[in-house]
Each structure stands twice: as structure tokens, then as C-alpha cells.
Amino acid sequence: MQNSSQPHAAGAARPPARVAPSAGHGGTPAHPWRGVLTVCLGVMMAFVNVSSTIGALGAIQQDVHPSASTLVWVTSAYSLVVASLVMSAGTLADLIGRRAVFLAGAAVFTAGSVLAFTADSTGLLITAQAVMGLGGAAVLPASLSIVSHSFTDPHQRTKAIGAWASCSGLGLAVGPLGAGLLLNHFSWHSVYLIDVVIGALTVVLTPFLVTESKHPTRRLDLPGVLLGTVAIASATYAIIEGGSSGYTSGRIITVYAVFAVSLVLFLTAEARHHDPMLDLRLFRNPSYTAVMGVAAASMFGFVGTSLLAVLYMERVQQLSALATGVRLLAMFATYIAVSAFAGRLVQKAGFTLMLTAGLVVLGAGALALLAIGPFTGYDALWPGLLIAGIGSALLTAPSTAAAVNSVPRLQAGMASATVNMFRQIGSVLGPSILGTIVTTRFPDHLEDRLITAGIPAPDAARITAGAVHGDGAGELPAALAGTVTDAAARAFTDAVHLGLLIGGITLLVIAIPTALFVRHRNTTG
């Protein structure tokens, strides 16, 4: 573990030129918190889309009847575009202005939300999600960079990043609740009006309350932008699509080959470029590298665990979108509340203890959810959700602050874009890997349980195939329908348990290198 007396270790390989602050080059704004709260609206908008779309998937499926593989892309198109472009958008924000890129991103996101509201087909909805992803890719790194450059004091910066992180949790909480309320009275199109309202408000307020800033000497790294986008896009696509078409299919293997080639070319280009989009020398610092792993792991656990909880409540407990959203408050409301104090906690505990504890607590929350059964009530569910919410809150803002504070101030934009990229990769990995475990294990568990219940193997296979495609047990004889319903609930719970077990153990394992390599404190100004 590195000594905390070396505050510039992460960026020491390439120290920036010290320039006098100015309005155009990152001077501290007169009223920084006004700008912070404004960009937090944009962050909330981005996360509202994620959770509200998940809450509306059932209604979307009933209305436009997409195939299972197509339905995956209703949510994944957004994640793919954000993960692919977030690094490039961070570079663009440094070049032409952070407020300008944030404002453009908010406007594009709002336009995408309007398109989703008017969509009459799955293809158009997926296109709208991709447009929102383009806006989100600009909003997330630019907003974090604005927050980071609004304060010169690392402790104040950490508090502001805590507010930024809280708004992501607030967006995740508002999404399913708003979607549930609207779906009780209107079609699934209405859920996108939430983002339209938030986006319009953000676009109106930003020019008045957010101070413009940019990097004084940054230059465009076109090879890095292009190769980095191809590398991340190909890897993200393979992770998402592999869940439905198989990770060993020829098409997915080809995409992974594209990823490998583009990654090698990207790393070579960045190592040679005089002003790279991603300064690879930062990763020579084990603490910085470990923090990026923590950022990915935090979203892997947070999004993955919440998705499994949603699947369990909707598929096993047969709850509505609104009822599911209300029950998720045990996780999301806890996340918001603890995030508000995470900045103060990290000042006392340091990054090593905070991030290690966060991974352990989040992993413990996932494992605590193993208490849920096919016929248990909310009393078995809420403790695990609450613990997971606490663990996530201990990770999000501190890991982001650790990344930003560990580099010189002029490289904060690069650090914010990089940590956002790793967070987005984690948010793709969590639902893709854990969700795939559930969807692939459920048929095997169901067929085994049906055969154990005395149903002949051919009939068990036929019933399982119907259940996988969403067919209920309503057309079966009453006695058999009861057996199938019971077996399906138990089989799906078993599959969720396996996903939670793998997710929880993964987080606990990642806590080990976190404890070993993350630096105790960062004090870079």
C-alpha cells in the first residue's frame, strides 16, 4: 500500500503545467453548489431512464410483443452507447467546455425521451434508447468533471461528489415509483415523460447556474477516440448479446476478436500519443487501478443485485411495477441517505477502509438475500436490500472521489470519464452476467422439479419451453397447474439464489485487492 504522503503518485508520470485559474480554464465558480445541484438533475435523469424502463418492460412486452432477445436491447441499447462513448465525451468536455457538452447531452437526452414517448414499435424504442445513451454519455462525465472543478479543496470536492452520487440513487428510486404510478393509469409511453420534464428543466437552468470550464492545453486524440470507442463497444456488445445467443457462438467470438485487436491498437496509440485520451501512465499506480476495479464492481453488485430482486418480485411474488418500486425503496432510499454522509465518513476512515468495507457490505447484502424463498414475504427481502444499499453508498461516491482526487486537478476530467466508463462497464456486467445465470439455470431447475413431481419427461420439457417464453399455467388442468406454478416459483428462486451467491462471492473476493492496493488517503488539490 502506498504511503499517503505521496499525493501525486497517480499522476506523477505526467505532471500538468500549473496555470492560473480563469473562468475559461477552470476557475472556481462564485456559487459552486448551484452548479452542482443543476448538473445533479442531469445525473438523476440518466438513472431515472434505467430503472423506469426496467419497470415498464412488462407493459412494453404485452403491447408490442418483442422476442426475448429483442426485449433485452430495450434496456441494453442505452448501456451500450453510454459505455462506448463516455470516455470520448469526457475528452470532448475538456476540449470545448464541460458546460457546453453537459448542456448538449441533456438536450439530446431530452430529445431521445420525446422519441421514446412517441415510439410505436420496438425498433423505434431501441433507437430512442440509443439516442438517450448518446446524451447520457455526455451528461455523466461532464457533470462529474463540473463537480470536481467546482472545488479546489479535496474534502469539499468529496462532499460534492457524494451529492452527485446521491442523485444517481434518487434517479434509480424515482424511476420504478414513477413508472408504477403512471402505468396504473396510462400506457408505457408515459414513463418517458418523467425524463422529458427533468431534461427540460436541466436545459433551462444550466446556462444560468453552471460555470463554463475547459482544459487549457488539451488536444484531440482522434486515434484514441476511434479505437477506444470500437474496443469498448465491441466488448459491451459481446457481453450483452452473448447472454441470449451464447458466449461461444461464432458471431460473439468474432466480436471478441474485434475487441482484442482494437484494444491492442488503442493501447499502442495511447502509449505513443503526446496528449492521449487516456493516460496509461496513471495505471502504473496500483491504487488508481484498484479504484477503477472498485468502480466497476460497485455497479456490478448494485445493478445486478437490484435486477435479481426485481425479477424475483415480479416473476415469483407476481408484484406490480408500483409494488416492486415501493419495496425497492429499502435499497434505494438507504443508498441515498448513506451517500449523503459518505463524504464525511471517508474523511475519517480513509479510502482503503471505506471501499473495502463497502464491497464486503454489498456482498453481504447479496448473500443476505439468499433468505428469500418461493413463498416468503417482504420480511425476508428487505434486510438484504437495506444492507446492499448501505454497501453501495459506501462505494459510489468514495470510489469516484478516490479516482478524481488521486490525479492533478487538470487531469480530473480524464479521471472522471475513466471512472464513469468503468462504472458503466460494471452496470452492463452485473445484469448481463447475473441475469444470464438466472435465465439459463431456470429451465434446467424447472424441468428437474417437474420430473421429480412425477410429470413425464416429454411433458416436463414442453411445459418448461412454454414457461421460458412466458406462457402461464392457466390452460393446464387445475391439479397440474398447481404443480407447475409451485415448481416454477421454486425453480426461479433457485436460479436467483445462484446469481446472488455468485455476485456476493465476487464482491467479497474483489475486496481483497482493494484492501491491499487502495491508498489510504488522497490529498491532491
CSV table of N, CA, C and O in Angstrom, one decimal, residues 137 146 148 195 267 324 357 374 446 506:
chain,number,residue,atom,x,y,z
A,137,ALA,N,-24.0,9.6,-22.3
A,137,ALA,CA,-22.6,9.6,-22.4
A,137,ALA,C,-21.9,10.9,-22.2
A,137,ALA,O,-20.8,11.0,-21.7
A,146,ILE,N,-17.6,18.8,-13.9
A,146,ILE,CA,-18.0,20.1,-13.4
A,146,ILE,C,-18.0,20.1,-11.9
A,146,ILE,O,-17.5,21.1,-11.3
A,148,SER,N,-16.2,18.2,-9.9
A,148,SER,CA,-14.8,18.1,-9.5
A,148,SER,C,-14.0,19.5,-9.6
A,148,SER,O,-13.2,19.8,-8.7
A,195,ASP,N,-38.5,11.8,-17.7
A,195,ASP,CA,-37.2,12.3,-18.2
A,195,ASP,C,-37.4,13.6,-19.1
A,195,ASP,O,-36.5,14.5,-19.1
A,267,LEU,N,-4.2,0.7,-27.0
A,267,LEU,CA,-3.2,0.8,-26.0
A,267,LEU,C,-1.9,1.3,-26.7
A,267,LEU,O,-1.1,2.1,-26.1
A,324,THR,N,-43.4,-3.3,-6.7
A,324,THR,CA,-41.9,-3.6,-6.8
A,324,THR,C,-41.1,-2.4,-6.4
A,324,THR,O,-40.1,-2.4,-5.7
A,357,ALA,N,-14.8,-1.9,3.1
A,357,ALA,CA,-16.0,-2.2,3.8
A,357,ALA,C,-17.2,-2.2,2.9
A,357,ALA,O,-18.1,-3.0,3.0
A,374,PRO,N,-39.5,-19.1,-2.3
A,374,PRO,CA,-40.6,-19.0,-3.3
A,374,PRO,C,-41.9,-18.5,-2.7
A,374,PRO,O,-42.7,-17.9,-3.4
A,446,LEU,N,-36.4,-25.9,-13.5
A,446,LEU,CA,-37.9,-26.2,-13.6
A,446,LEU,C,-38.1,-27.6,-14.1
A,446,LEU,O,-39.0,-28.3,-13.6
A,506,THR,N,-18.2,-12.8,-5.6
A,506,THR,CA,-17.4,-12.0,-6.4
A,506,THR,C,-17.0,-10.7,-5.7
A,506,THR,O,-15.8,-10.3,-5.7
